[in-house]
Amino acid sequence: MALYSDKVMDHFLKPRNLGVIENADGIGEVGNARCGDIMKMYLKIDDDIITDVKFETFGCASAIASSSMATELIKGQRVEDAMKLTNKAVAEALDGLPAYKMHCSVLAEEAIQAALEDYKNKSQGNAEN
Ligand code: FES
């Protein structure tokens, strides 16, 4: 059996939503200290709906495929629903990851949560002004 599923290879070779959003409403950056990989997520949010999402990942094939799939999963979702995205759901959507590569999908979950937290903090700040 191949180490990586066709979906992992597809998202690694043709990542969706790769790039940067200028003036993003939420930005999250996380890293894994053990492997040194870094993932950054940018969100555009209108009326609590994620209208656009882009990512930059300096990391392994599984991390790139996980970020790409995660952006596809949350695009168009409500903020509260995107908060519930788990690394397991990302890995399942990719038709699985090797066990020792599951931590790569954790980066995607954490990057999205960090970006959503950033959005919440910013919008609370705006409400107080
Ligand atoms: Fe570091 Fe995959 S090996 S995220």
mmCIF file of N, CA and C and ligand atoms in Angstrom:
data_model
loop_
_atom_site.group_PDB
_atom_site.id
_atom_site.type_symbol
_atom_site.label_atom_id
_atom_site.label_comp_id
_atom_site.label_asym_id
_atom_site.label_seq_id
_atom_site.Cartn_x
_atom_site.Cartn_y
_atom_site.Cartn_z
ATOM 1 N N MET A 1 0.845 -1.207 0.000
ATOM 2 C CA MET A 1 0.000 0.000 0.000
ATOM 3 C C MET A 1 0.876 1.251 0.000
ATOM 4 N N ALA A 2 0.456 2.228 -0.795
ATOM 5 C CA ALA A 2 1.230 3.473 -0.855
ATOM 6 C C ALA A 2 1.202 4.153 0.509
ATOM 7 N N LEU A 3 2.279 4.850 0.811
ATOM 8 C CA LEU A 3 2.366 5.532 2.103
ATOM 9 C C LEU A 3 1.310 6.627 2.218
ATOM 10 N N TYR A 4 1.113 7.358 1.124
ATOM 11 C CA TYR A 4 0.154 8.470 1.141
ATOM 12 C C TYR A 4 -0.998 8.183 0.206
ATOM 13 N N SER A 5 -2.198 8.624 0.617
ATOM 14 C CA SER A 5 -3.385 8.444 -0.220
ATOM 15 C C SER A 5 -3.294 9.357 -1.450
ATOM 16 N N ASP A 6 -4.120 9.051 -2.459
ATOM 17 C CA ASP A 6 -4.153 9.905 -3.653
ATOM 18 C C ASP A 6 -4.527 11.334 -3.282
ATOM 19 N N LYS A 7 -5.417 11.459 -2.286
ATOM 20 C CA LYS A 7 -5.862 12.813 -1.900
ATOM 21 C C LYS A 7 -4.719 13.609 -1.279
ATOM 22 N N VAL A 8 -3.926 12.946 -0.446
ATOM 23 C CA VAL A 8 -2.770 13.638 0.154
ATOM 24 C C VAL A 8 -1.846 14.102 -0.966
ATOM 25 N N MET A 9 -1.556 13.215 -1.907
ATOM 26 C CA MET A 9 -0.649 13.575 -3.006
ATOM 27 C C MET A 9 -1.228 14.723 -3.831
ATOM 28 N N ASP A 10 -2.532 14.658 -4.081
ATOM 29 C CA ASP A 10 -3.187 15.689 -4.885
ATOM 30 C C ASP A 10 -3.088 17.057 -4.194
ATOM 31 N N HIS A 11 -3.389 17.089 -2.908
ATOM 32 C CA HIS A 11 -3.357 18.378 -2.182
ATOM 33 C C HIS A 11 -1.928 18.859 -1.948
ATOM 34 N N PHE A 12 -0.998 17.921 -1.873
ATOM 35 C CA PHE A 12 0.409 18.320 -1.730
ATOM 36 C C PHE A 12 0.921 18.919 -3.045
ATOM 37 N N LEU A 13 0.602 18.257 -4.163
ATOM 38 C CA LEU A 13 1.129 18.709 -5.458
ATOM 39 C C LEU A 13 0.366 19.913 -6.001
ATOM 40 N N LYS A 14 -0.938 19.992 -5.657
ATOM 41 C CA LYS A 14 -1.747 21.131 -6.140
ATOM 42 C C LYS A 14 -2.490 21.754 -4.953
ATOM 43 N N PRO A 15 -1.769 22.403 -4.062
ATOM 44 C CA PRO A 15 -2.427 22.934 -2.861
ATOM 45 C C PRO A 15 -3.512 23.957 -3.212
ATOM 46 N N ARG A 16 -4.657 23.843 -2.526
ATOM 47 C CA ARG A 16 -5.749 24.810 -2.718
ATOM 48 C C ARG A 16 -5.547 25.970 -1.739
ATOM 49 N N ASN A 17 -5.883 27.142 -2.192
ATOM 50 C CA ASN A 17 -5.888 28.327 -1.306
ATOM 51 C C ASN A 17 -4.507 28.660 -0.734
ATOM 52 N N LEU A 18 -3.505 28.446 -1.541
ATOM 53 C CA LEU A 18 -2.149 28.796 -1.118
ATOM 54 C C LEU A 18 -1.966 30.304 -1.296
ATOM 55 N N GLY A 19 -1.397 30.956 -0.318
ATOM 56 C CA GLY A 19 -1.115 32.381 -0.459
ATOM 57 C C GLY A 19 -1.431 33.178 0.785
ATOM 58 N N VAL A 20 -1.607 34.471 0.567
ATOM 59 C CA VAL A 20 -1.769 35.426 1.666
ATOM 60 C C VAL A 20 -3.034 36.236 1.407
ATOM 61 N N ILE A 21 -3.756 36.607 2.463
ATOM 62 C CA ILE A 21 -4.861 37.558 2.318
ATOM 63 C C ILE A 21 -4.404 38.875 2.935
ATOM 64 N N GLU A 22 -4.337 39.903 2.107
ATOM 65 C CA GLU A 22 -4.009 41.233 2.647
ATOM 66 C C GLU A 22 -5.192 41.687 3.490
ATOM 67 N N ASN A 23 -4.928 42.360 4.576
ATOM 68 C CA ASN A 23 -5.992 42.845 5.479
ATOM 69 C C ASN A 23 -6.905 41.719 5.955
ATOM 70 N N ALA A 24 -6.304 40.593 6.296
ATOM 71 C CA ALA A 24 -7.105 39.468 6.790
ATOM 72 C C ALA A 24 -7.781 39.855 8.104
ATOM 73 N N ASP A 25 -8.948 39.237 8.356
ATOM 74 C CA ASP A 25 -9.666 39.508 9.616
ATOM 75 C C ASP A 25 -9.107 38.676 10.753
ATOM 76 N N GLY A 26 -8.441 37.583 10.412
ATOM 77 C CA GLY A 26 -7.816 36.754 11.446
ATOM 78 C C GLY A 26 -6.591 36.070 10.866
ATOM 79 N N ILE A 27 -5.504 36.070 11.641
ATOM 80 C CA ILE A 27 -4.283 35.399 11.200
ATOM 81 C C ILE A 27 -3.802 34.500 12.334
ATOM 82 N N GLY A 28 -3.471 33.274 11.995
ATOM 83 C CA GLY A 28 -2.960 32.352 13.012
ATOM 84 C C GLY A 28 -1.680 31.706 12.530
ATOM 85 N N GLU A 29 -0.678 31.721 13.391
ATOM 86 C CA GLU A 29 0.583 31.069 13.017
ATOM 87 C C GLU A 29 0.976 30.110 14.133
ATOM 88 N N VAL A 30 1.250 28.883 13.744
ATOM 89 C CA VAL A 30 1.659 27.883 14.736
ATOM 90 C C VAL A 30 2.849 27.103 14.188
ATOM 91 N N GLY A 31 3.526 26.446 15.095
ATOM 92 C CA GLY A 31 4.671 25.646 14.668
ATOM 93 C C GLY A 31 4.800 24.412 15.535
ATOM 94 N N ASN A 32 5.529 23.464 15.007
ATOM 95 C CA ASN A 32 5.824 22.263 15.772
ATOM 96 C C ASN A 32 7.311 22.298 16.111
ATOM 97 N N ALA A 33 7.609 22.384 17.401
ATOM 98 C CA ALA A 33 8.992 22.581 17.834
ATOM 99 C C ALA A 33 9.870 21.380 17.479
ATOM 100 N N ARG A 34 9.275 20.215 17.382
ATOM 101 C CA ARG A 34 10.097 19.018 17.126
ATOM 102 C C ARG A 34 10.568 18.926 15.688
ATOM 103 N N CYS A 35 9.659 19.186 14.747
ATOM 104 C CA CYS A 35 10.077 19.069 13.342
ATOM 105 C C CYS A 35 10.441 20.430 12.755
ATOM 106 N N GLY A 36 10.034 21.507 13.424
ATOM 107 C CA GLY A 36 10.385 22.846 12.951
ATOM 108 C C GLY A 36 9.446 23.385 11.887
ATOM 109 N N ASP A 37 8.361 22.653 11.584
ATOM 110 C CA ASP A 37 7.447 23.109 10.544
ATOM 111 C C ASP A 37 6.541 24.233 11.066
ATOM 112 N N ILE A 38 6.173 25.116 10.142
ATOM 113 C CA ILE A 38 5.379 26.299 10.510
ATOM 114 C C ILE A 38 4.205 26.430 9.548
ATOM 115 N N MET A 39 3.049 26.809 10.100
ATOM 116 C CA MET A 39 1.851 26.986 9.279
ATOM 117 C C MET A 39 1.187 28.303 9.633
ATOM 118 N N LYS A 40 0.774 29.027 8.610
ATOM 119 C CA LYS A 40 0.118 30.313 8.836
ATOM 120 C C LYS A 40 -1.193 30.342 8.060
ATOM 121 N N MET A 41 -2.275 30.712 8.734
ATOM 122 C CA MET A 41 -3.606 30.768 8.118
ATOM 123 C C MET A 41 -4.116 32.198 8.126
ATOM 124 N N TYR A 42 -4.747 32.587 7.036
ATOM 125 C CA TYR A 42 -5.359 33.914 6.909
ATOM 126 C C TYR A 42 -6.852 33.727 6.645
ATOM 127 N N LEU A 43 -7.685 34.463 7.377
ATOM 128 C CA LEU A 43 -9.134 34.343 7.194
ATOM 129 C C LEU A 43 -9.746 35.679 6.823
ATOM 130 N N LYS A 44 -10.699 35.642 5.903
ATOM 131 C CA LYS A 44 -11.543 36.795 5.609
ATOM 132 C C LYS A 44 -12.928 36.400 6.106
ATOM 133 N N ILE A 45 -13.505 37.212 6.970
ATOM 134 C CA ILE A 45 -14.778 36.839 7.589
ATOM 135 C C ILE A 45 -15.778 37.977 7.432
ATOM 136 N N ASP A 46 -16.950 37.639 6.886
ATOM 137 C CA ASP A 46 -18.032 38.615 6.743
ATOM 138 C C ASP A 46 -19.247 38.046 7.429
ATOM 139 N N ASP A 47 -19.803 38.838 8.375
ATOM 140 C CA ASP A 47 -21.031 38.403 9.035
ATOM 141 C C ASP A 47 -20.885 37.020 9.658
ATOM 142 N N ASP A 48 -19.727 36.765 10.241
ATOM 143 C CA ASP A 48 -19.457 35.493 10.914
ATOM 144 C C ASP A 48 -19.315 34.303 9.962
ATOM 145 N N ILE A 49 -19.206 34.575 8.683
ATOM 146 C CA ILE A 49 -18.991 33.495 7.702
ATOM 147 C C ILE A 49 -17.582 33.643 7.120
ATOM 148 N N ILE A 50 -16.878 32.540 7.030
ATOM 149 C CA ILE A 50 -15.530 32.556 6.454
ATOM 150 C C ILE A 50 -15.673 32.615 4.931
ATOM 151 N N THR A 51 -15.407 33.786 4.377
ATOM 152 C CA THR A 51 -15.611 33.965 2.939
ATOM 153 C C THR A 51 -14.350 33.641 2.150
ATOM 154 N N ASP A 52 -13.198 33.746 2.804
ATOM 155 C CA ASP A 52 -11.960 33.387 2.105
ATOM 156 C C ASP A 52 -10.941 32.897 3.123
ATOM 157 N N VAL A 53 -10.085 32.024 2.691
ATOM 158 C CA VAL A 53 -9.040 31.500 3.570
ATOM 159 C C VAL A 53 -7.832 31.134 2.718
ATOM 160 N N LYS A 54 -6.675 31.524 3.205
ATOM 161 C CA LYS A 54 -5.439 31.170 2.498
ATOM 162 C C LYS A 54 -4.399 30.713 3.520
ATOM 163 N N PHE A 55 -3.398 29.991 3.030
ATOM 164 C CA PHE A 55 -2.381 29.511 3.956
ATOM 165 C C PHE A 55 -0.986 29.564 3.344
ATOM 166 N N GLU A 56 -0.018 29.621 4.245
ATOM 167 C CA GLU A 56 1.383 29.440 3.873
ATOM 168 C C GLU A 56 1.917 28.383 4.826
ATOM 169 N N THR A 57 2.517 27.354 4.282
ATOM 170 C CA THR A 57 3.072 26.304 5.142
ATOM 171 C C THR A 57 4.511 26.022 4.756
ATOM 172 N N PHE A 58 5.358 26.161 5.746
ATOM 173 C CA PHE A 58 6.751 25.783 5.583
ATOM 174 C C PHE A 58 6.877 24.446 6.280
ATOM 175 N N GLY A 59 6.686 23.373 5.505
ATOM 176 C CA GLY A 59 6.664 22.093 6.193
ATOM 177 C C GLY A 59 6.614 20.909 5.253
ATOM 178 N N CYS A 60 6.314 19.771 5.829
ATOM 179 C CA CYS A 60 6.346 18.504 5.105
ATOM 180 C C CYS A 60 5.123 18.346 4.204
ATOM 181 N N ALA A 61 5.127 17.314 3.405
ATOM 182 C CA ALA A 61 4.029 17.058 2.470
ATOM 183 C C ALA A 61 2.700 16.912 3.207
ATOM 184 N N SER A 62 2.701 16.214 4.350
ATOM 185 C CA SER A 62 1.452 16.014 5.093
ATOM 186 C C SER A 62 0.932 17.328 5.657
ATOM 187 N N ALA A 63 1.833 18.200 6.069
ATOM 188 C CA ALA A 63 1.415 19.498 6.605
ATOM 189 C C ALA A 63 0.819 20.357 5.494
ATOM 190 N N ILE A 64 1.411 20.316 4.318
ATOM 191 C CA ILE A 64 0.893 21.099 3.188
ATOM 192 C C ILE A 64 -0.476 20.548 2.764
ATOM 193 N N ALA A 65 -0.577 19.232 2.644
ATOM 194 C CA ALA A 65 -1.859 18.624 2.269
ATOM 195 C C ALA A 65 -2.916 18.899 3.335
ATOM 196 N N SER A 66 -2.525 18.848 4.618
ATOM 197 C CA SER A 66 -3.487 19.110 5.708
ATOM 198 C C SER A 66 -3.965 20.546 5.669
ATOM 199 N N SER A 67 -3.057 21.495 5.423
ATOM 200 C CA SER A 67 -3.501 22.890 5.399
ATOM 201 C C SER A 67 -4.430 23.125 4.221
ATOM 202 N N SER A 68 -4.060 22.552 3.078
ATOM 203 C CA SER A 68 -4.891 22.723 1.891
ATOM 204 C C SER A 68 -6.296 22.155 2.134
ATOM 205 N N MET A 69 -6.378 20.945 2.655
ATOM 206 C CA MET A 69 -7.686 20.327 2.906
ATOM 207 C C MET A 69 -8.462 21.111 3.962
ATOM 208 N N ALA A 70 -7.773 21.566 4.996
ATOM 209 C CA ALA A 70 -8.458 22.313 6.071
ATOM 210 C C ALA A 70 -9.081 23.591 5.517
ATOM 211 N N THR A 71 -8.387 24.267 4.599
ATOM 212 C CA THR A 71 -8.964 25.501 4.044
ATOM 213 C C THR A 71 -10.236 25.170 3.266
ATOM 214 N N GLU A 72 -10.217 24.059 2.542
ATOM 215 C CA GLU A 72 -11.407 23.666 1.781
ATOM 216 C C GLU A 72 -12.572 23.351 2.721
ATOM 217 N N LEU A 73 -12.245 22.750 3.853
ATOM 218 C CA LEU A 73 -13.301 22.327 4.784
ATOM 219 C C LEU A 73 -13.968 23.515 5.467
ATOM 220 N N ILE A 74 -13.220 24.572 5.739
ATOM 221 C CA ILE A 74 -13.825 25.673 6.511
ATOM 222 C C ILE A 74 -14.343 26.817 5.635
ATOM 223 N N LYS A 75 -13.977 26.826 4.382
ATOM 224 C CA LYS A 75 -14.430 27.921 3.510
ATOM 225 C C LYS A 75 -15.949 27.889 3.411
ATOM 226 N N GLY A 76 -16.583 29.021 3.700
ATOM 227 C CA GLY A 76 -18.040 29.099 3.648
ATOM 228 C C GLY A 76 -18.713 28.723 4.960
ATOM 229 N N GLN A 77 -17.916 28.262 5.928
ATOM 230 C CA GLN A 77 -18.510 27.861 7.212
ATOM 231 C C GLN A 77 -18.689 29.053 8.156
ATOM 232 N N ARG A 78 -19.580 28.863 9.128
ATOM 233 C CA ARG A 78 -19.705 29.848 10.194
ATOM 234 C C ARG A 78 -18.496 29.706 11.122
ATOM 235 N N VAL A 79 -18.136 30.814 11.774
ATOM 236 C CA VAL A 79 -16.985 30.810 12.683
ATOM 237 C C VAL A 79 -17.125 29.709 13.738
ATOM 238 N N GLU A 80 -18.319 29.607 14.317
ATOM 239 C CA GLU A 80 -18.486 28.631 15.409
ATOM 240 C C GLU A 80 -18.342 27.191 14.915
ATOM 241 N N ASP A 81 -18.711 26.945 13.671
ATOM 242 C CA ASP A 81 -18.553 25.589 13.125
ATOM 243 C C ASP A 81 -17.090 25.306 12.798
ATOM 244 N N ALA A 82 -16.401 26.314 12.265
ATOM 245 C CA ALA A 82 -14.980 26.137 11.933
ATOM 246 C C ALA A 82 -14.160 25.887 13.197
ATOM 247 N N MET A 83 -14.599 26.451 14.318
ATOM 248 C CA MET A 83 -13.909 26.238 15.596
ATOM 249 C C MET A 83 -13.876 24.755 15.964
ATOM 250 N N LYS A 84 -14.857 24.015 15.456
ATOM 251 C CA LYS A 84 -14.982 22.598 15.845
ATOM 252 C C LYS A 84 -14.175 21.679 14.938
ATOM 253 N N LEU A 85 -13.516 22.235 13.934
ATOM 254 C CA LEU A 85 -12.746 21.372 13.024
ATOM 255 C C LEU A 85 -11.607 20.696 13.791
ATOM 256 N N THR A 86 -11.540 19.392 13.661
ATOM 257 C CA THR A 86 -10.489 18.653 14.365
ATOM 258 C C THR A 86 -9.453 18.144 13.368
ATOM 259 N N ASN A 87 -8.283 17.848 13.872
ATOM 260 C CA ASN A 87 -7.247 17.298 13.000
ATOM 261 C C ASN A 87 -7.678 15.937 12.457
ATOM 262 N N LYS A 88 -8.498 15.240 13.238
ATOM 263 C CA LYS A 88 -8.975 13.936 12.798
ATOM 264 C C LYS A 88 -9.858 14.083 11.554
ATOM 265 N N ALA A 89 -10.715 15.107 11.565
ATOM 266 C CA ALA A 89 -11.587 15.349 10.411
ATOM 267 C C ALA A 89 -10.752 15.708 9.188
ATOM 268 N N VAL A 90 -9.683 16.468 9.396
ATOM 269 C CA VAL A 90 -8.800 16.832 8.278
ATOM 270 C C VAL A 90 -8.145 15.570 7.718
ATOM 271 N N ALA A 91 -7.629 14.735 8.602
ATOM 272 C CA ALA A 91 -6.957 13.504 8.167
ATOM 273 C C ALA A 91 -7.944 12.570 7.469
ATOM 274 N N GLU A 92 -9.168 12.490 7.986
ATOM 275 C CA GLU A 92 -10.171 11.622 7.355
ATOM 276 C C GLU A 92 -10.525 12.131 5.960
ATOM 277 N N ALA A 93 -10.640 13.458 5.839
ATOM 278 C CA ALA A 93 -10.966 14.039 4.526
ATOM 279 C C ALA A 93 -9.854 13.765 3.513
ATOM 280 N N LEU A 94 -8.651 13.536 4.018
ATOM 281 C CA LEU A 94 -7.515 13.207 3.140
ATOM 282 C C LEU A 94 -7.398 11.696 2.913
ATOM 283 N N ASP A 95 -8.419 10.954 3.359
ATOM 284 C CA ASP A 95 -8.387 9.482 3.290
ATOM 285 C C ASP A 95 -7.251 8.911 4.127
ATOM 286 N N GLY A 96 -6.954 9.600 5.222
ATOM 287 C CA GLY A 96 -5.995 9.075 6.196
ATOM 288 C C GLY A 96 -4.581 9.593 6.003
ATOM 289 N N LEU A 97 -3.848 9.579 7.120
ATOM 290 C CA LEU A 97 -2.420 9.903 7.123
ATOM 291 C C LEU A 97 -1.720 8.779 7.869
ATOM 292 N N PRO A 98 -0.465 8.505 7.561
ATOM 293 C CA PRO A 98 0.260 7.511 8.351
ATOM 294 C C PRO A 98 0.271 7.953 9.821
ATOM 295 N N ALA A 99 0.227 7.001 10.735
ATOM 296 C CA ALA A 99 0.111 7.329 12.169
ATOM 297 C C ALA A 99 1.177 8.330 12.612
ATOM 298 N N TYR A 100 2.386 8.146 12.158
ATOM 299 C CA TYR A 100 3.453 9.034 12.628
ATOM 300 C C TYR A 100 3.407 10.398 11.951
ATOM 301 N N LYS A 101 2.407 10.602 11.061
ATOM 302 C CA LYS A 101 2.232 11.900 10.399
ATOM 303 C C LYS A 101 0.963 12.610 10.880
ATOM 304 N N MET A 102 0.266 12.011 11.845
ATOM 305 C CA MET A 102 -0.969 12.645 12.328
ATOM 306 C C MET A 102 -0.692 14.024 12.927
ATOM 307 N N HIS A 103 0.495 14.176 13.543
ATOM 308 C CA HIS A 103 0.780 15.476 14.175
ATOM 309 C C HIS A 103 0.800 16.612 13.151
ATOM 310 N N CYS A 104 1.021 16.277 11.883
ATOM 311 C CA CYS A 104 1.036 17.313 10.841
ATOM 312 C C CYS A 104 -0.371 17.900 10.676
ATOM 313 N N SER A 105 -1.398 17.047 10.817
ATOM 314 C CA SER A 105 -2.767 17.550 10.698
ATOM 315 C C SER A 105 -3.145 18.382 11.923
ATOM 316 N N VAL A 106 -2.486 18.125 13.048
ATOM 317 C CA VAL A 106 -2.745 18.921 14.262
ATOM 318 C C VAL A 106 -2.365 20.383 14.012
ATOM 319 N N LEU A 107 -1.315 20.596 13.238
ATOM 320 C CA LEU A 107 -0.917 21.979 12.928
ATOM 321 C C LEU A 107 -2.062 22.716 12.234
ATOM 322 N N ALA A 108 -2.769 22.032 11.331
ATOM 323 C CA ALA A 108 -3.867 22.682 10.601
ATOM 324 C C ALA A 108 -4.984 23.077 11.565
ATOM 325 N N GLU A 109 -5.341 22.163 12.454
ATOM 326 C CA GLU A 109 -6.377 22.472 13.460
ATOM 327 C C GLU A 109 -5.944 23.677 14.299
ATOM 328 N N GLU A 110 -4.700 23.649 14.753
ATOM 329 C CA GLU A 110 -4.220 24.717 15.638
ATOM 330 C C GLU A 110 -4.112 26.058 14.905
ATOM 331 N N ALA A 111 -3.689 26.019 13.652
ATOM 332 C CA ALA A 111 -3.534 27.273 12.893
ATOM 333 C C ALA A 111 -4.899 27.922 12.667
ATOM 334 N N ILE A 112 -5.898 27.106 12.366
ATOM 335 C CA ILE A 112 -7.240 27.655 12.148
ATOM 336 C C ILE A 112 -7.792 28.203 13.459
ATOM 337 N N GLN A 113 -7.603 27.475 14.538
ATOM 338 C CA GLN A 113 -8.101 27.970 15.831
ATOM 339 C C GLN A 113 -7.411 29.269 16.214
ATOM 340 N N ALA A 114 -6.108 29.350 15.960
ATOM 341 C CA ALA A 114 -5.374 30.575 16.294
ATOM 342 C C ALA A 114 -5.889 31.744 15.460
ATOM 343 N N ALA A 115 -6.179 31.490 14.177
ATOM 344 C CA ALA A 115 -6.689 32.559 13.309
ATOM 345 C C ALA A 115 -8.089 32.997 13.755
ATOM 346 N N LEU A 116 -8.907 32.029 14.177
ATOM 347 C CA LEU A 116 -10.257 32.370 14.647
ATOM 348 C C LEU A 116 -10.192 33.143 15.967
ATOM 349 N N GLU A 117 -9.269 32.764 16.840
ATOM 350 C CA GLU A 117 -9.081 33.506 18.103
ATOM 351 C C GLU A 117 -8.653 34.934 17.799
ATOM 352 N N ASP A 118 -7.743 35.077 16.849
ATOM 353 C CA ASP A 118 -7.265 36.402 16.458
ATOM 354 C C ASP A 118 -8.445 37.240 15.949
ATOM 355 N N TYR A 119 -9.294 36.623 15.127
ATOM 356 C CA TYR A 119 -10.485 37.320 14.613
ATOM 357 C C TYR A 119 -11.380 37.761 15.770
ATOM 358 N N LYS A 120 -11.611 36.850 16.713
ATOM 359 C CA LYS A 120 -12.492 37.180 17.836
ATOM 360 C C LYS A 120 -11.913 38.322 18.656
ATOM 361 N N ASN A 121 -10.618 38.248 18.934
ATOM 362 C CA ASN A 121 -9.979 39.320 19.716
ATOM 363 C C ASN A 121 -10.083 40.654 18.998
ATOM 364 N N LYS A 122 -9.852 40.630 17.696
ATOM 365 C CA LYS A 122 -9.907 41.878 16.925
ATOM 366 C C LYS A 122 -11.334 42.425 16.893
ATOM 367 N N SER A 123 -12.310 41.547 16.699
ATOM 368 C CA SER A 123 -13.676 42.070 16.585
ATOM 369 C C SER A 123 -14.189 42.551 17.941
ATOM 370 N N GLN A 124 -13.736 41.918 19.029
ATOM 371 C CA GLN A 124 -14.115 42.430 20.354
ATOM 372 C C GLN A 124 -13.513 43.804 20.571
ATOM 373 N N GLY A 125 -12.242 43.940 20.148
ATOM 374 C CA GLY A 125 -11.545 45.223 20.288
ATOM 375 C C GLY A 125 -12.285 46.321 19.545
ATOM 376 N N ASN A 126 -12.773 45.966 18.327
ATOM 377 C CA ASN A 126 -13.482 46.962 17.525
ATOM 378 C C ASN A 126 -14.795 47.354 18.179
ATOM 379 N N ALA A 127 -15.454 46.369 18.800
ATOM 380 C CA ALA A 127 -16.748 46.649 19.418
ATOM 381 C C ALA A 127 -16.598 47.603 20.583
ATOM 382 N N GLU A 128 -15.445 47.527 21.253
ATOM 383 C CA GLU A 128 -15.235 48.393 22.419
ATOM 384 C C GLU A 128 -14.881 49.812 22.008
ATOM 385 N N ASN A 129 -14.372 49.980 20.780
ATOM 386 C CA ASN A 129 -13.945 51.315 20.367
ATOM 387 C C ASN A 129 -15.123 52.186 19.940
HETATM 388 FE FE1 FES B 1 6.356 18.524 10.848
HETATM 389 FE FE2 FES B 1 4.801 17.142 9.256
HETATM 390 S S1 FES B 1 6.780 16.610 9.924
HETATM 391 S S2 FES B 1 4.348 18.959 10.339
#
